[in-house]
Short mmCIF file of C-alpha atoms in Angstrom, two decimals:
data_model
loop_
_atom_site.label_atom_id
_atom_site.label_comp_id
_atom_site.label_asym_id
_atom_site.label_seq_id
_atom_site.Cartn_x
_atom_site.Cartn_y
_atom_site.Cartn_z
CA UNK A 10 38.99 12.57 -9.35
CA UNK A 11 40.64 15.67 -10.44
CA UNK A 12 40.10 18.76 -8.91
CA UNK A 13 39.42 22.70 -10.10
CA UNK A 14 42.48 23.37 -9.60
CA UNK A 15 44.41 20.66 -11.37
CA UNK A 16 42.07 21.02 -14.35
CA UNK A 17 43.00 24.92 -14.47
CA UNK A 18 46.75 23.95 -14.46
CA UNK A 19 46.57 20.89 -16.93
CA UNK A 20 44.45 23.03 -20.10
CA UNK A 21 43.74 26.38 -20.84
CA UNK A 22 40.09 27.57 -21.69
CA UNK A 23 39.52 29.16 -25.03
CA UNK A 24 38.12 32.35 -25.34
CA UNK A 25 35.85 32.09 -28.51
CA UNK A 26 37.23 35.24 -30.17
CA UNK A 27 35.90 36.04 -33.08
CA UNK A 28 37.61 37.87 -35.98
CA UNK A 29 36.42 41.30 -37.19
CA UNK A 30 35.54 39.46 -40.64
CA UNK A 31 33.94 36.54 -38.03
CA UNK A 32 31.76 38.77 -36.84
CA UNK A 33 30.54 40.98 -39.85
CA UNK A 34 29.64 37.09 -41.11
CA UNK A 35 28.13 35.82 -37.95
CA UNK A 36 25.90 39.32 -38.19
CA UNK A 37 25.22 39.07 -41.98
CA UNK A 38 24.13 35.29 -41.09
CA UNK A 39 21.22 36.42 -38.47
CA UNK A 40 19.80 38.59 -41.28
CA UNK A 41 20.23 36.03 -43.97
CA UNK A 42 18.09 33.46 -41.37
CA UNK A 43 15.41 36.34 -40.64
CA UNK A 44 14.98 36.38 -44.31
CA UNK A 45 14.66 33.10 -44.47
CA UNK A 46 17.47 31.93 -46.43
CA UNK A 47 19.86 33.15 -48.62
CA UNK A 48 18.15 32.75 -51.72
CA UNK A 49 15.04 35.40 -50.01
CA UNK A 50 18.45 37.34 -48.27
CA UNK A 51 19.20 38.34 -52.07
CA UNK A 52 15.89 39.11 -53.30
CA UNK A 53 14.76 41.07 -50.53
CA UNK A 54 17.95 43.66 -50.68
CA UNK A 55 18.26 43.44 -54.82
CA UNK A 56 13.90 45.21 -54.27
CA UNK A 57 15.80 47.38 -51.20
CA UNK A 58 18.48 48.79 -52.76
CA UNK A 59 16.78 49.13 -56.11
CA UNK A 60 18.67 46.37 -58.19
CA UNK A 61 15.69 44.43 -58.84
CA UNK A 62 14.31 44.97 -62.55
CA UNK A 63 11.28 44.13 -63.48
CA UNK A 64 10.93 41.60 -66.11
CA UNK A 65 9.32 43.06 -69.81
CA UNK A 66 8.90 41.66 -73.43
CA UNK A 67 11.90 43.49 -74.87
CA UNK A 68 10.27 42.79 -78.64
CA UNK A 69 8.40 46.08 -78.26
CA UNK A 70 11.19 48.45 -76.68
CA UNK A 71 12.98 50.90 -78.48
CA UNK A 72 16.41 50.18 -79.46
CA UNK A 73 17.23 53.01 -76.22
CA UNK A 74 14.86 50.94 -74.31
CA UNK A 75 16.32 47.80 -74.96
CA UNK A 76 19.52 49.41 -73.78
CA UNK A 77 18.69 50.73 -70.94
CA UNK A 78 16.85 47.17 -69.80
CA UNK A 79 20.22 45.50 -70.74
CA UNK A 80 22.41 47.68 -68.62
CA UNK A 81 19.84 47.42 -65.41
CA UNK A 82 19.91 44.12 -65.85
CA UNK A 83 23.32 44.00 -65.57
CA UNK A 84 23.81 46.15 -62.68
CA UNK A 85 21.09 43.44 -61.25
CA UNK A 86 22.73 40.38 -61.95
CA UNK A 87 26.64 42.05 -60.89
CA UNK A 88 24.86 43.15 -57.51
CA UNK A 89 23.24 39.83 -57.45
CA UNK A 90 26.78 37.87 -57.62
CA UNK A 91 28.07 40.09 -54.56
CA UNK A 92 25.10 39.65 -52.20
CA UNK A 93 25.60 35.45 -53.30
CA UNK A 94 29.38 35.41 -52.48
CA UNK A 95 28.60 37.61 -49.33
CA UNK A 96 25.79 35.36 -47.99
CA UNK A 97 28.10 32.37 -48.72
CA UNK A 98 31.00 33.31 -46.28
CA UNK A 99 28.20 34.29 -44.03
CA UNK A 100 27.16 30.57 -44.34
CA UNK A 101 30.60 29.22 -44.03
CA UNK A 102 31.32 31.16 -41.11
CA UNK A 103 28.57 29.54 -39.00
CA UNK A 104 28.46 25.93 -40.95
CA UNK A 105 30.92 23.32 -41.56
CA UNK A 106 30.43 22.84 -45.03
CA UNK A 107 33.97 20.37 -45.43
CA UNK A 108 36.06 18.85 -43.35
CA UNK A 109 38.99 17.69 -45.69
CA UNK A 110 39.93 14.69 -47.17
CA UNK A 111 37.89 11.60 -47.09
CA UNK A 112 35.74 13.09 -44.27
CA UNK A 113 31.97 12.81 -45.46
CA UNK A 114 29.97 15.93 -43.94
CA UNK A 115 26.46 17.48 -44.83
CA UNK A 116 25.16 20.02 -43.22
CA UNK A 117 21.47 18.35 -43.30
CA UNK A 118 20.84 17.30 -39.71
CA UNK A 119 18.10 15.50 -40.69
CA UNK A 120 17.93 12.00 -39.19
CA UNK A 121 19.02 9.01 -41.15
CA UNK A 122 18.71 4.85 -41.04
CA UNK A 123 21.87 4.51 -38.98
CA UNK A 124 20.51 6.69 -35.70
CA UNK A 125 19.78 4.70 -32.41
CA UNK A 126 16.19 4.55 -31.73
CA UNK A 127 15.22 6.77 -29.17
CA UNK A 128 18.26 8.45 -29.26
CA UNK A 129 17.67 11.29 -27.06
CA UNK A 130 16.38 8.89 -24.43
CA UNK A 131 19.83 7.36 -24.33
CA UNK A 132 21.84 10.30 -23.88
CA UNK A 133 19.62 11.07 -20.89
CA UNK A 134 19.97 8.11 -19.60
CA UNK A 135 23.91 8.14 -20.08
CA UNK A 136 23.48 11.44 -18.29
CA UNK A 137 25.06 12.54 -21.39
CA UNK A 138 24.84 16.71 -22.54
CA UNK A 139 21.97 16.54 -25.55
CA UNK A 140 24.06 18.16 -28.77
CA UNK A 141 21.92 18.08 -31.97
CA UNK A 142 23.54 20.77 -33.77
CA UNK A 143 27.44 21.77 -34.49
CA UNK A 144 27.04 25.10 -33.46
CA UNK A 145 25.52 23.32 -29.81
CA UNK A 146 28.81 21.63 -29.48
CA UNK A 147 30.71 24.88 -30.66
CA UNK A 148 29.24 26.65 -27.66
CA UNK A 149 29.69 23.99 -25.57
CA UNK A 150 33.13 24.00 -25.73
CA UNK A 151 33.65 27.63 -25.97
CA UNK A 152 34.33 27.71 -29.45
CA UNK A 153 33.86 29.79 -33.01
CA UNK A 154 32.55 27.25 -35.48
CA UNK A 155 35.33 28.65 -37.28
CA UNK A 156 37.48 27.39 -34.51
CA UNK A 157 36.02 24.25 -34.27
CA UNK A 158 36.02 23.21 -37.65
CA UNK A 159 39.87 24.10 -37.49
CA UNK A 160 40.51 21.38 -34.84
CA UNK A 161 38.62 18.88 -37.18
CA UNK A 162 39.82 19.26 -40.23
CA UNK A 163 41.51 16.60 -41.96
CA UNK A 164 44.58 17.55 -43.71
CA UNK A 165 46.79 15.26 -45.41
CA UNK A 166 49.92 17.48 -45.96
CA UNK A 167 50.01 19.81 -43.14
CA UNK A 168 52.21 22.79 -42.09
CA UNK A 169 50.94 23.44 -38.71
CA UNK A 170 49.01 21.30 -36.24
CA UNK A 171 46.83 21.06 -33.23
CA UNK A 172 49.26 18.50 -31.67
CA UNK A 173 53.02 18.85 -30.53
CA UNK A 174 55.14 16.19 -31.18
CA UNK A 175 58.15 14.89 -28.82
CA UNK A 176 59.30 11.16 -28.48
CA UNK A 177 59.48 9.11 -25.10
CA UNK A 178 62.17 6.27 -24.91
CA UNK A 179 59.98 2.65 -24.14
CA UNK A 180 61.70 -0.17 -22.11
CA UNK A 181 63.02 -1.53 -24.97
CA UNK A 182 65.09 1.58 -25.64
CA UNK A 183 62.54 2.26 -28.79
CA UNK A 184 60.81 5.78 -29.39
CA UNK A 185 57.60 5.96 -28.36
CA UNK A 186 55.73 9.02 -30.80
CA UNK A 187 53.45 11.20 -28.10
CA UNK A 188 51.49 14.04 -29.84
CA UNK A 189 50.03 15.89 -27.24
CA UNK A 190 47.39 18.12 -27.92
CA UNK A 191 47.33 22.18 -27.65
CA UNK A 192 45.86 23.69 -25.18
CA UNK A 193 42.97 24.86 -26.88
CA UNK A 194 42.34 21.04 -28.09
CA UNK A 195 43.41 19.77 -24.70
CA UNK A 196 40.58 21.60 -22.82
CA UNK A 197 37.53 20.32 -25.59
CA UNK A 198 39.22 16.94 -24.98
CA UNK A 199 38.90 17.03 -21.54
CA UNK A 200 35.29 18.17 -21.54
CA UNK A 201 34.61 15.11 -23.97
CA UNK A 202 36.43 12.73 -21.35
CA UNK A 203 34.52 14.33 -18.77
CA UNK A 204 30.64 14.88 -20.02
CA UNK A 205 31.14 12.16 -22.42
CA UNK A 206 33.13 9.24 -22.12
CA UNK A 207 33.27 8.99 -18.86
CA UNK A 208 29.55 8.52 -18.28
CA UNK A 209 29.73 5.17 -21.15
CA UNK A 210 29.97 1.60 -20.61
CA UNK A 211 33.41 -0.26 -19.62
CA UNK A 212 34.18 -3.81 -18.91
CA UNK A 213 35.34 -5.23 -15.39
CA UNK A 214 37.83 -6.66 -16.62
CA UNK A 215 39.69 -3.25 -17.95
CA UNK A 216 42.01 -1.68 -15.04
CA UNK A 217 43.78 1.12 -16.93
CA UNK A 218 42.73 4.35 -17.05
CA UNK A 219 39.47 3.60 -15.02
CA UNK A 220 37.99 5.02 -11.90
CA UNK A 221 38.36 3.15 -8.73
CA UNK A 222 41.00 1.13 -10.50
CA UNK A 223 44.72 0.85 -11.03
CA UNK A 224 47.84 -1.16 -11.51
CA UNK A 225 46.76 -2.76 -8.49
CA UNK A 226 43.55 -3.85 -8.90
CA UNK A 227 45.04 -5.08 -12.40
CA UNK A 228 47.73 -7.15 -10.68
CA UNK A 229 45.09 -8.31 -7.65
CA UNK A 230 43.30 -10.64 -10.04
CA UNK A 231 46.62 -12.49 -10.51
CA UNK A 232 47.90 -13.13 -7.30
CA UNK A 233 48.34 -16.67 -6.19
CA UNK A 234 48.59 -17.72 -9.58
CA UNK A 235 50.49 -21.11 -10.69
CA UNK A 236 50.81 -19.90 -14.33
CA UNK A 237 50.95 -16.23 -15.74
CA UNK A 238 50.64 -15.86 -19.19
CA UNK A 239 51.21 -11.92 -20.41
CA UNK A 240 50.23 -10.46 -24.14
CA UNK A 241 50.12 -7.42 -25.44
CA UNK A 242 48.53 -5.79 -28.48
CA UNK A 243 50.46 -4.70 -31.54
CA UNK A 244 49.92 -0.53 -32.27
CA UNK A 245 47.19 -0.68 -29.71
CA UNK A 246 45.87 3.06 -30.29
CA UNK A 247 46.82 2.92 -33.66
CA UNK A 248 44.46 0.05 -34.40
CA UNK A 249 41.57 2.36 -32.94
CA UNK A 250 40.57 4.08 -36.40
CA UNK A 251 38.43 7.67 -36.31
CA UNK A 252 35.60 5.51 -38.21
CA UNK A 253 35.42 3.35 -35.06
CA UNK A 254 35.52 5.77 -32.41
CA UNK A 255 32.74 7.78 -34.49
CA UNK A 256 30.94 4.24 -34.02
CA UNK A 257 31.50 4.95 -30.20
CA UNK A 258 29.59 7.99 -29.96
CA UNK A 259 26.64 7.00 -32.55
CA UNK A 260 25.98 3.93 -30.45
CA UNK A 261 26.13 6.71 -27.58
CA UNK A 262 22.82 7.99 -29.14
CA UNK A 263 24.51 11.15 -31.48
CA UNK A 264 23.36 12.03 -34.72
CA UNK A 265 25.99 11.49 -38.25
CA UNK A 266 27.16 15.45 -37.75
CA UNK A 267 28.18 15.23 -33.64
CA UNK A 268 29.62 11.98 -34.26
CA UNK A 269 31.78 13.02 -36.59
CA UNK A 270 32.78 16.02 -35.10
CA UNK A 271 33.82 14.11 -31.66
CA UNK A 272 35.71 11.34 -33.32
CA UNK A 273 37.61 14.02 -35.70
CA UNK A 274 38.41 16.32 -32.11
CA UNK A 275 39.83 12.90 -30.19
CA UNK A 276 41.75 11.79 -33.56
CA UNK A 277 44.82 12.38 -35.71
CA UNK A 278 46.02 10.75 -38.72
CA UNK A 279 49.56 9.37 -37.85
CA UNK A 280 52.45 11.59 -39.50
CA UNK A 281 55.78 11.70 -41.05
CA UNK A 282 57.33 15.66 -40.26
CA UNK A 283 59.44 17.05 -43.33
CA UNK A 284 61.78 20.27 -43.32
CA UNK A 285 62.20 21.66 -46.79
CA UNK A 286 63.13 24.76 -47.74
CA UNK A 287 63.21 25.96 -44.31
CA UNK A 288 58.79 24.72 -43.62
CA UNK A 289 58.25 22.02 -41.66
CA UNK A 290 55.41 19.47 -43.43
CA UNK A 291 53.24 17.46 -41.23
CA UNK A 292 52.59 14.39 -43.83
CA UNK A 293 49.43 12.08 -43.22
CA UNK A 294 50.57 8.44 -43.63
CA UNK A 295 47.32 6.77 -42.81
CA UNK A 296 44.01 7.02 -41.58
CA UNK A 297 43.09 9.56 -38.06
CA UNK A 298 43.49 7.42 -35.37
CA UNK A 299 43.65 7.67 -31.33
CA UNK A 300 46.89 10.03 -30.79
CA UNK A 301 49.29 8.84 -27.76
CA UNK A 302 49.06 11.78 -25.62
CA UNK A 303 45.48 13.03 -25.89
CA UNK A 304 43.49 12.61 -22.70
CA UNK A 305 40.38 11.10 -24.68
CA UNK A 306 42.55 7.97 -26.10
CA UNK A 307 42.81 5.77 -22.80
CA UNK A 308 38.84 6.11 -22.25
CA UNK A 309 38.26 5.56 -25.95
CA UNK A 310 40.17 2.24 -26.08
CA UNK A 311 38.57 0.92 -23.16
CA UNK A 312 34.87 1.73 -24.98
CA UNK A 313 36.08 0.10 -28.16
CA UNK A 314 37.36 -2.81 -26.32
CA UNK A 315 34.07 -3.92 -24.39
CA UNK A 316 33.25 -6.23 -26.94
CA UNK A 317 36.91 -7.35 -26.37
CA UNK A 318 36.81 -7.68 -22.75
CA UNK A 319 33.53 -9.57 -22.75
CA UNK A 320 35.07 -11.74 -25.54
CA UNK A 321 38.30 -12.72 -23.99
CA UNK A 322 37.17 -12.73 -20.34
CA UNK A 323 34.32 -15.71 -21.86
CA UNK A 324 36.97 -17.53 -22.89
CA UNK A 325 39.25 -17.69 -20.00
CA UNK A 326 36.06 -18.44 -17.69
CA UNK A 327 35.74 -21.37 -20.11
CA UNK A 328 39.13 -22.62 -20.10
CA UNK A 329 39.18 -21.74 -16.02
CA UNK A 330 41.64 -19.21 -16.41
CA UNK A 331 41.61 -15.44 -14.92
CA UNK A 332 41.70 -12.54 -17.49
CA UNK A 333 42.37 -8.74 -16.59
CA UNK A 334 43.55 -5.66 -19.30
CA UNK A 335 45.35 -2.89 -18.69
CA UNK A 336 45.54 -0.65 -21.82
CA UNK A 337 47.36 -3.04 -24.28
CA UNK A 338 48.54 -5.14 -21.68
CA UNK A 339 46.23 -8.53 -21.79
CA UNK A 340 47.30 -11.03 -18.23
CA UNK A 341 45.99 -14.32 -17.89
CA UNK A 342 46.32 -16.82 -15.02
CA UNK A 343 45.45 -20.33 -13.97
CA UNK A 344 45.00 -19.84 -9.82
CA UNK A 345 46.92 -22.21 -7.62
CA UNK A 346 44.33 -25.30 -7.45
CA UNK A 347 42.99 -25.67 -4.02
CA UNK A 348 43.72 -29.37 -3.92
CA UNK A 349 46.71 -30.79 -3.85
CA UNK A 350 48.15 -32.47 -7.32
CA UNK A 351 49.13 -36.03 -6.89
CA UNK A 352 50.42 -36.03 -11.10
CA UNK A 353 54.12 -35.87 -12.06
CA UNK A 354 55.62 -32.58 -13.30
CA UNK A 355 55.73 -33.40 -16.49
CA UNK A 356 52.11 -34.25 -16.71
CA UNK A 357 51.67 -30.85 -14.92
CA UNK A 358 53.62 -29.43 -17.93
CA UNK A 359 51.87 -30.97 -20.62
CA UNK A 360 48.67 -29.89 -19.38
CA UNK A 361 49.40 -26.36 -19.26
CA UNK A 362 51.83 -26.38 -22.73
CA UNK A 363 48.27 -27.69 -24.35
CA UNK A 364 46.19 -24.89 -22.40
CA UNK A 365 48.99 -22.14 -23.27
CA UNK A 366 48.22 -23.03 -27.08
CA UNK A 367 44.40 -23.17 -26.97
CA UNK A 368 45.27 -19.34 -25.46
CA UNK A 369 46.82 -18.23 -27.65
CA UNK A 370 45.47 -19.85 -30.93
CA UNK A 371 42.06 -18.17 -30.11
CA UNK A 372 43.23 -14.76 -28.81
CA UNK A 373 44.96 -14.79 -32.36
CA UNK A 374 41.35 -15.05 -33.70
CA UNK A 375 39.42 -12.74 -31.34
CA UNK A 376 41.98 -10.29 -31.38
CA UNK A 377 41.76 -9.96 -35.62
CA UNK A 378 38.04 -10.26 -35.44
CA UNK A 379 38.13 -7.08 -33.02
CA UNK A 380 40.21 -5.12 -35.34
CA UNK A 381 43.85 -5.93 -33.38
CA UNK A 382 46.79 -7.79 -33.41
CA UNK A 383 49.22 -9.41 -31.20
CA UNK A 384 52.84 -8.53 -30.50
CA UNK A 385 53.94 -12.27 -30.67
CA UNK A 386 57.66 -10.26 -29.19
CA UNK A 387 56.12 -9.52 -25.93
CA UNK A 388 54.24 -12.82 -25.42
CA UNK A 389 55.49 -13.89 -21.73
CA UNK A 390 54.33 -17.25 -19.97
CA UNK A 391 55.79 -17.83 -16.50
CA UNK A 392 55.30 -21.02 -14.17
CA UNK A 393 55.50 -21.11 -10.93
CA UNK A 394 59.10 -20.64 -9.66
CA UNK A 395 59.51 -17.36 -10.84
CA UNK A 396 58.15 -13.83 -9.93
CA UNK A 397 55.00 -13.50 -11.51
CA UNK A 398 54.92 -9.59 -12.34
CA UNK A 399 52.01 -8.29 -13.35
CA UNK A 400 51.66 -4.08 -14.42
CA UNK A 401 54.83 -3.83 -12.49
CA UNK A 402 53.47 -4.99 -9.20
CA UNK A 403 54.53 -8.63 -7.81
CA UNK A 404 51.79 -11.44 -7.00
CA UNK A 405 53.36 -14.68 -6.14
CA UNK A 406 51.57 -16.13 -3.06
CA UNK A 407 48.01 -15.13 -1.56
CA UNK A 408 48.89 -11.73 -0.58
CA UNK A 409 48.36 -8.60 -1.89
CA UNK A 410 50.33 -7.33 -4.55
CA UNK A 411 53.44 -4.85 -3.86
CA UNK A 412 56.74 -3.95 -5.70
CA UNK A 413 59.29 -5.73 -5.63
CA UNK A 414 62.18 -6.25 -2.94
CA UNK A 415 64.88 -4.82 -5.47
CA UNK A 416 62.86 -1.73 -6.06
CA UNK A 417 62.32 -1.17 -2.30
CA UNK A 418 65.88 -2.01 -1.16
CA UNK A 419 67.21 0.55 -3.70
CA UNK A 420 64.77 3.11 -2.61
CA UNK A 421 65.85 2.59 1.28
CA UNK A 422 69.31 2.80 0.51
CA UNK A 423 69.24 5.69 -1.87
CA UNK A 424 67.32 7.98 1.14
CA UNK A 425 69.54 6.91 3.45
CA UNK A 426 72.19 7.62 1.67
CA UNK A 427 71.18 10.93 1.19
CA UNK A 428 70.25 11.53 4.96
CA UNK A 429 73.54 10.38 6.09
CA UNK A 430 75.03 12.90 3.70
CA UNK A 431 75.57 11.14 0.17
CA UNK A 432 74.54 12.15 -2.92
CA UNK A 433 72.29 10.47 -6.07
CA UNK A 434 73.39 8.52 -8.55
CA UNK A 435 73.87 10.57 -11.82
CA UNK A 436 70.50 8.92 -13.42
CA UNK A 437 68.59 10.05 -10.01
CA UNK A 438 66.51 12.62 -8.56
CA UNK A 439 64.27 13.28 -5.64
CA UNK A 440 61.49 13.45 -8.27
CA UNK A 441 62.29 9.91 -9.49
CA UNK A 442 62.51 8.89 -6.01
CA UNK A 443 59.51 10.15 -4.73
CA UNK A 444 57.48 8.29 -7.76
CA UNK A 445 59.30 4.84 -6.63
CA UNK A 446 57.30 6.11 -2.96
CA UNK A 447 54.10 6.83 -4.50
CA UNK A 448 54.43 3.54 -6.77
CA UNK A 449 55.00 1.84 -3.42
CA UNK A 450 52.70 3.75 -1.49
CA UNK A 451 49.95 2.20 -4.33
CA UNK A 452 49.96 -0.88 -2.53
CA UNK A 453 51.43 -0.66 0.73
CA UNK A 454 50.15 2.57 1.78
CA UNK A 455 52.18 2.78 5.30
CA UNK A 456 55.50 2.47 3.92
CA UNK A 457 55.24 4.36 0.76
CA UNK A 458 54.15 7.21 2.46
CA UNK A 459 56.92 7.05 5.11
CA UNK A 460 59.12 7.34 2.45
CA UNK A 461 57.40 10.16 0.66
CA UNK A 462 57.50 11.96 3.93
CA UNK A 463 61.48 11.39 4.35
CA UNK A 464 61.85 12.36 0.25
CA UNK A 465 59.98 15.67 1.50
CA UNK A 466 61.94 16.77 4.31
CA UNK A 467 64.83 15.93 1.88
CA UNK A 468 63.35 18.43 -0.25
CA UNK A 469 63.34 20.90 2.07
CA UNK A 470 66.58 20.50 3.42
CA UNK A 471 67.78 20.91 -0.41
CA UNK A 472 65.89 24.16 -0.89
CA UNK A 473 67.18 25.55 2.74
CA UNK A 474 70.99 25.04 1.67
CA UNK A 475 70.21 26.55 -1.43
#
């Protein structure tokens, strides 16, 4: 779980401070509600500040009269057009009103047809915070509304952004795009992961990003297995539109406007960036979707994917397989049978060649009726003879999973090394060294932290010299 401190040191709380012109509206807005609207706002300070004219048959005026009447009249409907415009950025500053392209939003928080029944019920069950109103969630995150509706606003050509962008290289040698959110963003994230998400439904069989649960417990349900077959989904946060994870936290028990405002604060439409002219363009090339690099997406994917789970862990319970997912990382595995096969290899082949294609033919469908895809590149089957690998942790045989040899022996020799003297490789530091200990210290707790203990003293031999 993470602490005070680590929160304090991983996002920044906003300070709602509100503009001079932010607060003259917020102000203007508390008289326009004691009046009871705008429409009374403007009536009661046209008869206040003597605009209001009383309305006469101007048939028996003379022509001076009829002047006069005309030019108050006037003045009345001039004054009238600046108390309207006033009371309408007094409005805007403490309601939505739009949030951008193809985003539907009313400010009527009345309920509609597609609320859960009982809705407030379920968010107290869910131990959930109970947010009716945007200006409740505002507060709640220790925001303006102006500020909020900033963060949520859907812009299809952008110059500046609540994300930073930066590019991670994948296995393959590929860019991986990671937008990673702004502090300000980062913290209301974090207090949706943390009042909201983290209190809603997940399946067993998802490993990744869960509490209580890691690469370990992932790789567990495959150990002793005589056939590993490993998938992975194509564009896996991607695939997770704003639409759906709005779905996520209606189904929660939140009304149209919360909804909305949640799934816009954990989402971002993909984008291409353009310099011209010396401006950098943020340009939308599809629809919001969960952002790599926002702390909301991992939980988010794992509440979309219950369906998923429950789906695809059915089916390998019917075809007596073992099914586990960690993020976009789907394992399967047929356990070693407890009796002893008396059938040729061949046979033994056959059978699971014809098993390996029922797999796959209906993940295929599951996968597209769930909204997802496979990465047919990444699709791995390995039989027994080989290391069976599973979320980097090895499983062959009854015992408990734990990195591999190759990984440990390099680790050994790279501290000794060091000890006796040596120096790292040019693509190695104590920092990458100490996460090969914790990595090994995941599931053989002795020994990893041995060597996190020797990487330490290493450390402080290093800063000593220095």
């Amino acid at each position: 779980m993470t602490t005070q401190t680590e929160q304090q040191n991983d996002y920044i709380t906003p300070v709602p401070n509100a503009t001079p012109f932010e607060r003259q509206w917020q102000q203007l807005w508390q008289d326009i509600e004691l009046a009871g609207g705008r429409y009374q706002y403007v009536q009661q300070q046209l008869v206040k500040n003597g605009f209001m004219v009383d309305r006469q048959p101007v048939d028996k005026m003379s022509p001076k009269e009829r002047d006069r009447y005309k030019k108050a009249l006037k003045k009345e409907a001039a004054e009238e057009r600046i108390l309207k415009k006033s009371a309408w950025q007094a409005y805007k500053a403490h309601h939505i009103v739009h949030l951008g392209h193809q985003v539907y939003w009313s400010d009527d928080t009345s309920a509609d047809k597609w609320d859960i029944k009982d809705a407030s019920n379920r968010l107290i069950e869910n131990k959930l915070p109970l947010l009716n109103k945007h200006t409740e969630l505002a507060d709640a995150v220790n925001l303006t509304v102006p500020q909020l509706k900033g963060l949520c606003y859907q812009r299809d050509v952008a110059t500046n952004l609540a994300y930073s962008h930066f590019t991670i290289a994948k296995r393959n040698g590929t860019p991986r795009q990671i937008w990673s959110p702004i502090p300000r963003l980062k913290f209301v994230q974090r207090w949706i992961l943390n009042q909201v998400l983290n209190n809603l439904t997940t399946h067993d069989a998802a490993h990744g990003f869960v509490r209580g649960k890691s690469i370990v417990t992932n790789a567990a349900v495959h150990s002793n297995s005589e056939l590993l077959i490993k998938l992975d989904v194509k564009d896996f946060f991607p695939s997770v539109s704003w639409r759906r994870v709005k779905g996520v936290f209606r189904h929660a028990g939140y009304q149209e406007q919360i909804s909305t405002l949640l799934a816009l604060l954990c989402t971002e439409a993909p984008r291409q960036i353009i310099k011209q002219d010396g401006v950098t363009y943020y340009v939308a090339l599809g629809d919001r979707a969960l952002p790599q690099g926002a702390p909301t997406s991992p939980a988010l994917s794992n509440i979309v994917c219950l369906n998923l789970d429950r789906r695809l862990t059915g089916l390998a319970d019917k075809i007596g397989l073992r099914y586990s997912r960690y993020a976009d990382d789907l394992t399967f595995s047929l356990p070693v049978s407890s009796q002893k096969s008396t059938s040729a290899k061949s046979d033994s082949d056959t059978k699971h060649n014809q098993l390996i294609g029922q797999l796959l033919g209906s993940v295929n469908k599951i996968l597209r009726e769930e909204g997802f895809a496979l990465n047919n590149d990444k699709t791995r089957v390995i039989r027994t003879g080989n290391q069976h690998n599973v979320t980097g942790m090895v499983v062959n045989g009854s015992g408990v999973p734990r990195v591999s040899r190759q990984i440990k022996r390099m680790l050994r020799a790279a501290v000794h090394n060091l000890e006796s003297g040596g120096t790292l490789r040019a693509d190695e530091t104590l920092n990458t060294l100490s996460g090969y200990a914790a990595w090994i210290a995941s599931a053989e707790p002795e020994l990893g932290h041995s060597y996190l203990d020797r990487i330490e003293r290493l450390h402080v031999q290093q800063e000593t010299s220095a």
